[in-house]
Coordinates of C-alpha atoms in Angstrom, one line a residue:
M241 CA -25.3 -0.4 22.0
K242 CA -25.7 1.3 18.7
C243 CA -23.1 0.3 16.1
L244 CA -22.8 2.2 12.7
G245 CA -21.4 0.1 9.7
I246 CA -19.7 2.3 6.9
D247 CA -18.8 0.9 3.4
V248 CA -16.6 3.5 2.0
C249 CA -17.2 3.8 -2.0
K250 CA -15.3 6.7 -4.6
A251 CA -18.1 9.5 -3.7
S252 CA -20.4 7.8 -1.0
I253 CA -21.0 5.7 1.9
V254 CA -23.4 3.0 2.8
T255 CA -24.5 2.6 6.2
A256 CA -25.9 -0.4 8.5
L257 CA -27.1 0.1 12.1
L258 CA -27.6 -2.6 14.3
E259 CA -28.3 -2.6 17.9
S260 CA -27.1 -6.0 18.6
Y261 CA -26.1 -9.2 16.6
P262 CA -28.9 -10.6 14.5
S263 CA -30.5 -13.6 16.8
G264 CA -31.1 -15.5 13.7
G265 CA -27.6 -15.2 12.2
L266 CA -26.1 -13.0 10.0
A267 CA -27.2 -14.7 6.7
N268 CA -30.9 -14.9 7.5
F269 CA -30.9 -11.1 8.6
W270 CA -29.0 -10.2 5.5
K271 CA -31.9 -12.2 3.4
S272 CA -34.8 -9.9 5.2
S273 CA -32.9 -6.7 5.7
S274 CA -32.0 -6.6 1.9
K275 CA -35.8 -6.2 1.0
N276 CA -35.9 -3.4 3.2
K277 CA -34.9 -0.5 1.1
G278 CA -34.7 2.0 4.7
F279 CA -32.5 -0.2 6.3
Y280 CA -29.4 0.7 4.1
K281 CA -28.9 4.4 3.6
T282 CA -26.3 5.8 0.9
F283 CA -25.0 9.0 1.4
Y284 CA -22.8 10.8 -1.4
S285 CA -20.3 13.5 -1.3
V286 CA -21.4 15.2 -4.5
K287 CA -25.0 16.6 -4.9
K288 CA -27.0 14.5 -7.0
D289 CA -30.9 14.7 -7.4
N290 CA -32.9 12.9 -4.8
C291 CA -30.0 11.5 -3.3
L292 CA -28.7 11.9 0.5
T293 CA -25.7 14.2 0.8
S294 CA -22.9 14.2 3.5
W295 CA -25.2 17.2 5.3
D296 CA -27.7 14.4 5.6
F297 CA -25.1 12.1 6.9
I298 CA -24.9 14.6 9.7
A299 CA -28.3 14.8 10.4
F300 CA -28.5 11.1 10.3
L301 CA -25.8 10.9 13.1
K302 CA -27.5 13.6 15.3
A303 CA -30.6 11.7 15.1
E304 CA -29.5 7.9 15.7
K305 CA -26.6 8.8 18.0
P306 CA -24.7 5.8 17.5
D307 CA -22.2 4.7 20.1
L308 CA -19.6 3.4 17.4
A309 CA -19.0 3.4 13.6
I310 CA -16.9 0.8 12.2
L311 CA -15.2 1.2 8.8
E312 CA -12.5 0.5 6.5
P313 CA -8.7 2.4 6.0
T314 CA -9.7 3.6 2.7
G315 CA -7.3 6.2 2.3
N316 CA -8.7 10.1 1.1
Y317 CA -11.9 8.3 0.0
S318 CA -12.8 7.7 3.9
K319 CA -10.8 11.1 5.4
L320 CA -14.2 13.3 4.7
W321 CA -16.6 10.7 6.5
R322 CA -14.1 10.3 9.5
T323 CA -14.1 13.7 9.9
I324 CA -17.8 14.1 9.9
L325 CA -17.9 11.3 13.0
T326 CA -15.2 13.3 14.8
H327 CA -17.3 16.4 14.3
C328 CA -20.3 14.7 15.4
D329 CA -18.3 12.9 18.6
I330 CA -19.2 9.8 17.2
P331 CA -16.1 7.5 18.1
Y332 CA -15.0 5.3 15.1
K333 CA -12.4 2.0 14.6
L334 CA -11.3 1.2 11.7
V335 CA -11.3 -2.8 10.7
G336 CA -8.4 -3.9 7.9
H337 CA -9.4 -5.0 4.5
V338 CA -8.0 -8.5 5.1
E339 CA -9.5 -9.2 8.2
L340 CA -12.9 -7.8 6.9
K341 CA -12.6 -10.2 3.5
R342 CA -11.9 -13.2 5.9
Y343 CA -15.0 -12.3 8.3
H344 CA -17.2 -11.6 5.1
H345 CA -16.3 -15.2 3.8
K346 CA -17.0 -16.5 7.0
I347 CA -20.6 -15.3 7.6
A348 CA -21.5 -14.3 4.3
P349 CA -24.5 -16.5 2.6
S350 CA -23.7 -18.7 0.1
G351 CA -24.5 -17.7 -3.6
H352 CA -24.3 -14.0 -2.4
T353 CA -21.1 -12.2 -3.9
K354 CA -19.5 -9.2 -2.3
N355 CA -21.4 -5.9 -2.5
D356 CA -21.7 -2.7 -0.2
S357 CA -24.8 -3.3 1.8
L358 CA -23.6 -6.5 2.8
D359 CA -19.9 -5.1 3.5
S360 CA -21.6 -2.3 5.8
L361 CA -23.7 -5.2 7.6
C362 CA -20.4 -7.2 8.2
M363 CA -18.9 -4.0 9.7
A364 CA -21.9 -3.0 12.0
S365 CA -21.8 -6.6 13.4
Y366 CA -18.2 -6.5 13.9
P367 CA -18.2 -5.5 17.4
F368 CA -21.3 -8.0 18.5
D369 CA -19.2 -11.3 17.2
P370 CA -17.8 -12.9 20.4
E371 CA -14.5 -13.8 18.6
N372 CA -14.1 -9.9 18.4
L373 CA -14.5 -9.5 22.1
T374 CA -12.2 -10.1 25.0
S375 CA -13.2 -12.6 28.1
D376 CA -14.8 -9.5 29.9
S377 CA -16.9 -8.8 26.9
L378 CA -15.3 -6.1 25.9
L379 CA -13.8 -5.0 22.5
N380 CA -10.6 -7.0 21.6
N381 CA -8.2 -3.8 20.5
S382 CA -6.3 -6.1 18.5
K383 CA -8.8 -6.9 16.3
F384 CA -8.8 -3.3 14.8
I385 CA -6.2 -0.9 13.3
R386 CA -4.5 1.3 15.8
E387 CA -4.7 4.9 14.3
V388 CA -1.2 6.8 15.0
P389 CA -1.1 10.5 13.9
E390 CA 2.7 10.2 12.6
I391 CA 2.0 6.9 10.6
E392 CA -1.3 8.4 9.2
R393 CA 0.5 11.6 7.9
L394 CA 3.7 9.3 6.9
R395 CA 1.4 7.1 5.1
D396 CA 0.2 10.5 3.1
L397 CA 3.3 11.6 2.2
V398 CA 4.6 8.1 0.8
F399 CA 1.3 8.0 -1.8
Q400 CA 2.2 11.8 -2.7
L401 CA 5.6 10.6 -3.6
E402 CA 4.5 7.3 -5.2
F403 CA 2.3 9.3 -7.4
S404 CA 4.9 12.4 -8.0
S405 CA 7.4 9.4 -9.2
G406 CA 4.9 7.9 -11.5
S407 CA 4.2 11.6 -13.0
R408 CA 8.1 12.4 -13.1
V409 CA 8.9 9.2 -15.0
R410 CA 6.2 10.2 -17.9
F411 CA 7.0 13.8 -18.4
G412 CA 10.7 12.4 -18.5
N413 CA 9.9 10.1 -21.2
Y414 CA 7.4 12.5 -23.1
L415 CA 10.5 15.3 -22.7
K416 CA 13.1 12.9 -24.1
S417 CA 10.9 12.0 -27.4
R418 CA 10.6 16.0 -28.1
M419 CA 14.4 16.3 -27.4
S420 CA 15.1 14.0 -30.4
R421 CA 13.8 16.7 -32.3
E422 CA 14.3 19.9 -30.8
F423 CA 17.8 19.2 -29.1
P424 CA 19.0 16.0 -30.1
E425 CA 22.7 16.5 -28.6
R426 CA 21.1 16.3 -25.4
Q427 CA 18.6 13.7 -25.8
D428 CA 20.6 11.0 -24.2
S429 CA 21.4 13.0 -20.6
Q430 CA 20.0 12.4 -17.3
L431 CA 17.1 14.4 -16.3
K432 CA 17.1 13.3 -12.8
P433 CA 19.0 15.7 -10.4
R434 CA 22.1 14.6 -8.8
Y435 CA 23.1 17.3 -6.4
L436 CA 21.0 19.6 -4.2
S437 CA 20.1 22.1 -7.1
L438 CA 18.0 21.3 -10.1
P439 CA 19.0 19.7 -13.6
P440 CA 20.7 22.7 -15.6
L441 CA 19.5 20.8 -18.5
L442 CA 15.5 21.1 -17.1
L443 CA 16.2 25.1 -16.4
F444 CA 17.5 25.3 -19.5
M445 CA 14.7 23.9 -21.4
A446 CA 12.5 25.6 -19.1
G447 CA 13.7 29.2 -19.6
R448 CA 14.8 29.6 -16.1
H449 CA 18.1 30.8 -16.9
D450 CA 18.5 33.2 -13.8
E451 CA 18.6 30.0 -11.6
M452 CA 21.2 28.2 -13.4
N453 CA 25.1 28.7 -12.5
Q454 CA 27.5 30.5 -15.1
V455 CA 29.2 27.4 -15.9
G456 CA 26.0 25.6 -16.9
R457 CA 24.4 28.2 -18.4
T458 CA 27.5 29.1 -20.6
R459 CA 28.1 25.5 -22.1
L460 CA 24.4 24.8 -22.5
T461 CA 24.0 27.8 -24.6
K462 CA 27.1 27.0 -26.8
E463 CA 26.0 23.5 -27.5
W464 CA 22.5 25.0 -28.8
N465 CA 23.9 27.7 -30.8
A466 CA 26.4 25.0 -32.2
G467 CA 23.4 22.4 -32.4
I468 CA 21.5 21.2 -35.5
S469 CA 18.3 22.1 -34.4
N470 CA 19.2 25.9 -34.1
Y471 CA 20.7 25.5 -37.7
L472 CA 17.3 24.4 -39.0
G473 CA 15.5 27.1 -37.3
I474 CA 13.9 24.5 -34.6
E475 CA 13.1 26.2 -31.1
L476 CA 11.9 24.6 -28.1
D477 CA 8.0 24.3 -28.0
N478 CA 5.9 25.7 -25.2
S479 CA 4.9 22.3 -24.3
T480 CA 8.6 21.4 -23.9
R481 CA 9.3 24.2 -22.0
F482 CA 6.0 23.7 -19.7
F483 CA 6.8 19.9 -19.0
S484 CA 10.4 20.6 -18.1
N485 CA 9.0 23.1 -15.8
E486 CA 6.8 20.8 -14.4
L487 CA 9.8 18.4 -13.7
C488 CA 11.5 21.2 -11.8
Q489 CA 8.5 21.6 -9.5
L490 CA 7.9 17.8 -8.9
I491 CA 11.6 17.6 -8.2
D492 CA 11.4 20.8 -5.6
F493 CA 8.2 19.1 -4.3
E494 CA 9.6 15.7 -3.7
R495 CA 12.4 17.0 -2.1
S496 CA 10.4 19.1 0.4
V497 CA 8.3 15.7 1.1
E498 CA 11.4 13.7 1.8
A499 CA 12.4 16.4 4.3
E500 CA 9.0 16.0 6.1
I501 CA 9.5 12.2 6.2
E502 CA 13.1 12.6 7.5
Q503 CA 11.6 14.8 10.4
I504 CA 9.1 11.8 11.0
L505 CA 11.6 9.1 10.9
D506 CA 13.6 10.6 13.2
A507 CA 11.0 10.2 16.2
P508 CA 12.3 8.1 19.1
A509 CA 9.4 5.9 18.6
F510 CA 10.5 4.5 15.3
S511 CA 14.6 4.3 16.1
P512 CA 14.2 0.1 16.8
Y513 CA 12.6 0.2 13.2
I514 CA 15.3 2.2 11.5
K515 CA 18.1 0.2 13.3
C516 CA 16.7 -2.7 11.6
F517 CA 16.1 -1.3 8.3
E518 CA 20.0 -0.1 8.3
Q519 CA 20.8 -3.7 8.3
F520 CA 19.4 -3.9 4.8
G521 CA 20.6 -0.4 3.8
F522 CA 17.0 0.6 2.7
G523 CA 16.8 4.1 1.5
L524 CA 14.4 6.6 2.8
R525 CA 11.7 5.9 0.7
I526 CA 11.2 2.0 1.2
Q527 CA 11.7 2.7 5.1
A528 CA 8.8 5.1 5.0
V529 CA 6.7 2.6 3.2
L530 CA 7.4 -0.7 5.5
L531 CA 6.9 1.6 8.7
C532 CA 3.6 2.7 7.3
Y533 CA 2.8 -1.0 7.1
I534 CA 4.2 -2.9 10.0
Y535 CA 3.9 -0.3 12.8
P536 CA 3.5 -1.0 15.4
F537 CA 5.4 -4.3 15.6
E538 CA 3.6 -5.7 18.6
S539 CA 0.5 -6.1 17.2
F540 CA 1.8 -8.8 15.2
L541 CA 2.8 -10.4 18.7
V542 CA 0.6 -12.3 21.7
E543 CA 2.0 -10.5 25.3
G544 CA 5.3 -9.9 23.4
K545 CA 5.7 -13.3 21.6
P546 CA 5.4 -14.4 18.5
F547 CA 2.0 -16.4 18.2
R548 CA 2.2 -20.2 16.6
S549 CA -0.3 -22.7 16.1
H550 CA -0.3 -26.8 16.0
E551 CA -3.3 -28.6 14.4
Y552 CA -4.0 -31.7 12.5
K553 CA -5.5 -31.5 9.0
E554 CA -5.6 -32.9 5.5
V555 CA -2.5 -31.5 3.8
K556 CA -3.4 -31.7 0.1
K557 CA -1.0 -31.9 -2.4
R558 CA -0.8 -29.1 -4.9
E559 CA 0.1 -29.1 -8.7
K560 CA 1.0 -25.5 -9.9
T561 CA 0.8 -25.1 -13.9
I562 CA 1.1 -21.7 -15.3
R563 CA -1.4 -20.8 -18.0
D564 CA -2.4 -17.4 -19.7
G565 CA 0.1 -15.9 -17.4
Q566 CA -1.8 -16.9 -14.2
V567 CA -0.3 -19.9 -11.8
V568 CA -3.0 -22.5 -12.1
V569 CA -3.4 -25.1 -8.9
N570 CA -4.6 -28.2 -9.0
F571 CA -5.6 -30.1 -5.6
R572 CA -4.8 -33.8 -5.0
P573 CA -6.0 -35.9 -1.7
G574 CA -3.3 -35.9 0.8
E575 CA -2.7 -37.0 4.1
N576 CA -3.7 -36.0 7.6
K577 CA -0.5 -34.4 9.1
R578 CA 0.2 -32.0 12.4
I579 CA 1.2 -29.0 10.9
R580 CA 3.0 -25.9 12.6
R581 CA 1.9 -22.4 11.7
D582 CA 3.8 -19.1 12.7
I583 CA 0.7 -16.6 12.7
S584 CA 3.1 -13.7 13.7
R585 CA 5.3 -14.4 10.6
D586 CA 2.5 -15.2 8.0
S587 CA 0.3 -12.3 9.0
F588 CA 3.9 -10.0 8.8
S589 CA 4.5 -11.3 5.7
M590 CA 0.8 -10.8 4.4
M591 CA 1.2 -7.1 5.4
L592 CA 3.9 -6.4 3.2
G593 CA 2.5 -8.2 0.3
G594 CA 4.2 -11.4 0.5
G595 CA 1.2 -13.5 0.9
T596 CA -0.7 -15.5 -1.4
V597 CA -4.1 -17.1 -1.7
C598 CA -6.2 -19.5 -4.2
E599 CA -9.1 -17.9 -5.6
F600 CA -11.7 -20.1 -7.6
S601 CA -12.4 -18.7 -11.3
G602 CA -15.4 -20.5 -12.2
D603 CA -13.8 -23.9 -13.4
Q604 CA -10.3 -23.7 -11.5
W605 CA -8.3 -22.5 -8.9
V606 CA -5.7 -19.5 -9.3
E607 CA -2.8 -18.5 -7.1
V608 CA -3.0 -14.7 -7.0
S609 CA -1.0 -12.2 -4.9
A610 CA -2.3 -10.9 -1.2
G611 CA -1.7 -8.2 0.8
P612 CA -1.0 -4.4 0.3
T613 CA 0.7 -3.4 -3.3
L614 CA 2.8 -0.8 -2.3
P615 CA 5.1 -2.5 0.1
R616 CA 5.1 -5.6 -2.5
L617 CA 6.4 -3.2 -5.3
A618 CA 8.7 -1.2 -3.2
L619 CA 10.9 -4.7 -1.7
W620 CA 10.5 -5.9 -5.4
R621 CA 12.1 -2.1 -6.5
W622 CA 15.0 -3.2 -3.7
V623 CA 15.7 -6.7 -4.8
F624 CA 15.8 -5.4 -8.8
S625 CA 17.9 -2.8 -7.9
S626 CA 20.1 -3.5 -5.1
L627 CA 20.2 -7.3 -4.2
E628 CA 20.4 -8.7 -7.6
T629 CA 23.0 -6.0 -8.7
G630 CA 24.9 -6.7 -5.1
K631 CA 24.8 -3.1 -4.7
L632 CA 24.4 -3.5 -1.1
S633 CA 26.0 -2.4 2.5
S634 CA 28.6 -4.7 3.9
T635 CA 26.4 -5.9 7.0
S636 CA 26.1 -9.7 8.0
T637 CA 22.4 -9.5 6.8
C638 CA 23.4 -8.5 3.3
R639 CA 25.9 -10.9 2.8
Q640 CA 23.7 -13.7 3.9
L641 CA 21.2 -12.3 1.3
I642 CA 23.8 -12.1 -1.2
D643 CA 24.8 -15.8 -0.5
Y644 CA 21.3 -16.8 -0.9
R645 CA 20.9 -14.8 -4.1
N646 CA 23.8 -16.5 -5.5
N647 CA 22.9 -20.2 -4.7
L648 CA 19.4 -19.3 -6.5
K649 CA 21.3 -18.1 -9.4
N650 CA 23.3 -21.6 -9.6
S651 CA 19.9 -23.1 -9.7
K652 CA 17.5 -23.8 -12.7
L653 CA 15.0 -21.1 -11.3
N654 CA 13.6 -18.4 -13.9
G655 CA 14.1 -14.8 -12.9
K656 CA 10.7 -13.9 -11.4
H657 CA 10.8 -17.2 -9.2
I658 CA 14.1 -16.0 -7.9
Q659 CA 12.8 -12.8 -7.2
R660 CA 9.9 -13.7 -5.3
K661 CA 12.2 -16.1 -3.4
L662 CA 14.6 -13.2 -2.7
M663 CA 11.8 -11.2 -1.4
A664 CA 10.5 -13.9 0.7
A665 CA 14.0 -14.0 2.3
T666 CA 14.1 -10.3 2.6
Q667 CA 10.9 -10.4 4.5
N668 CA 11.7 -13.3 6.6
A669 CA 15.3 -11.7 7.8
L670 CA 13.2 -8.3 8.9
Y671 CA 10.7 -10.2 10.6
K672 CA 13.3 -11.9 12.7
H673 CA 15.4 -8.5 13.2
L674 CA 12.3 -6.9 14.6
L675 CA 11.5 -9.7 16.5
D676 CA 14.7 -9.8 18.2
A677 CA 14.3 -5.9 18.9
F678 CA 11.0 -6.2 20.5
K679 CA 10.8 -9.6 22.2
S680 CA 9.8 -9.2 25.8

């Protein structure tokens, strides 16, 4: 079997082709193959002088005819190359970033840092490693990411909303600064839509008076005529009108995206997840974000049950201090203890961005957040805006989280520490609800 490992970069890919697992080990093979310039091939999506392009990649696939390709799910950057693989009838599988990083550290030779060629070699050897195979020497699908078209589309829509929301906030802040001179009477007005129609103030500043209702148009016209800017001869600048119109278009765009998200979430396959989300009072956007990263929930289980392990190991003592905004960890000798790990729950928390890892930064160990950023940010927004303010539904789960929040408030913990604990409690509660829904 020929396996093609593909490491996706911003505008290129690095490939490595293997027919079997290297007999001398991957570390020794890396030392020899890194000297062979023809083994690792780089293909660019943009045309460069004396460089291989995507057309050359198609010719390479037709000539080598690999049986399988392995790559990471790097969003839009990998879509072109995945489409090329599909066009050439080359099956491919996706390996998660966390899994590949663990595999990389396991087999990477000491002294070598992470680079594109080594990543492509790791992915090329991934399906040959016995730990990624079943007892029948077949590929273990649990080691790969399951592709679902609805989830792929939902993830694309979530990223569109995230980018659009950031642009809307920047445009709104810029407009507020311009309104302090051009329309100061309305500087403190909200630019967010409250109803199905667009904000009348944005339509007025964009010059789209025909789309306003009679009441709003008359009120804003009178305010403008009686305002100090009109008295001083100050008019709405072209940039103000431009960004007002852009904000209106962004609002319309986000509404169309949310409508498509609602259609996707109405699918019967997602109904168990939506029922669990309703116990927390999650909104549409956070539901879409969480679903992108935890579907299917069965992938966290083994034969429908949570996977737990017991092992004896030295549990080192940790002393944490904060230096220059970083959590520095000092390890001290500990005792050998029998510990119990809930692998399913920890993997679920990691997938929602709730994990932490210790990285060595030269002279000290630093604790950093691990896992995807988007679900962690979505949960933090929900904790900050809903849980801490008490604006939640009256479900038993919400009441338990509020009681836990009150107990933390009475402690001597700082605000960020409390928020991290509330996020962890939310993740654990969501895991328990989904476990009850899917446990066989």
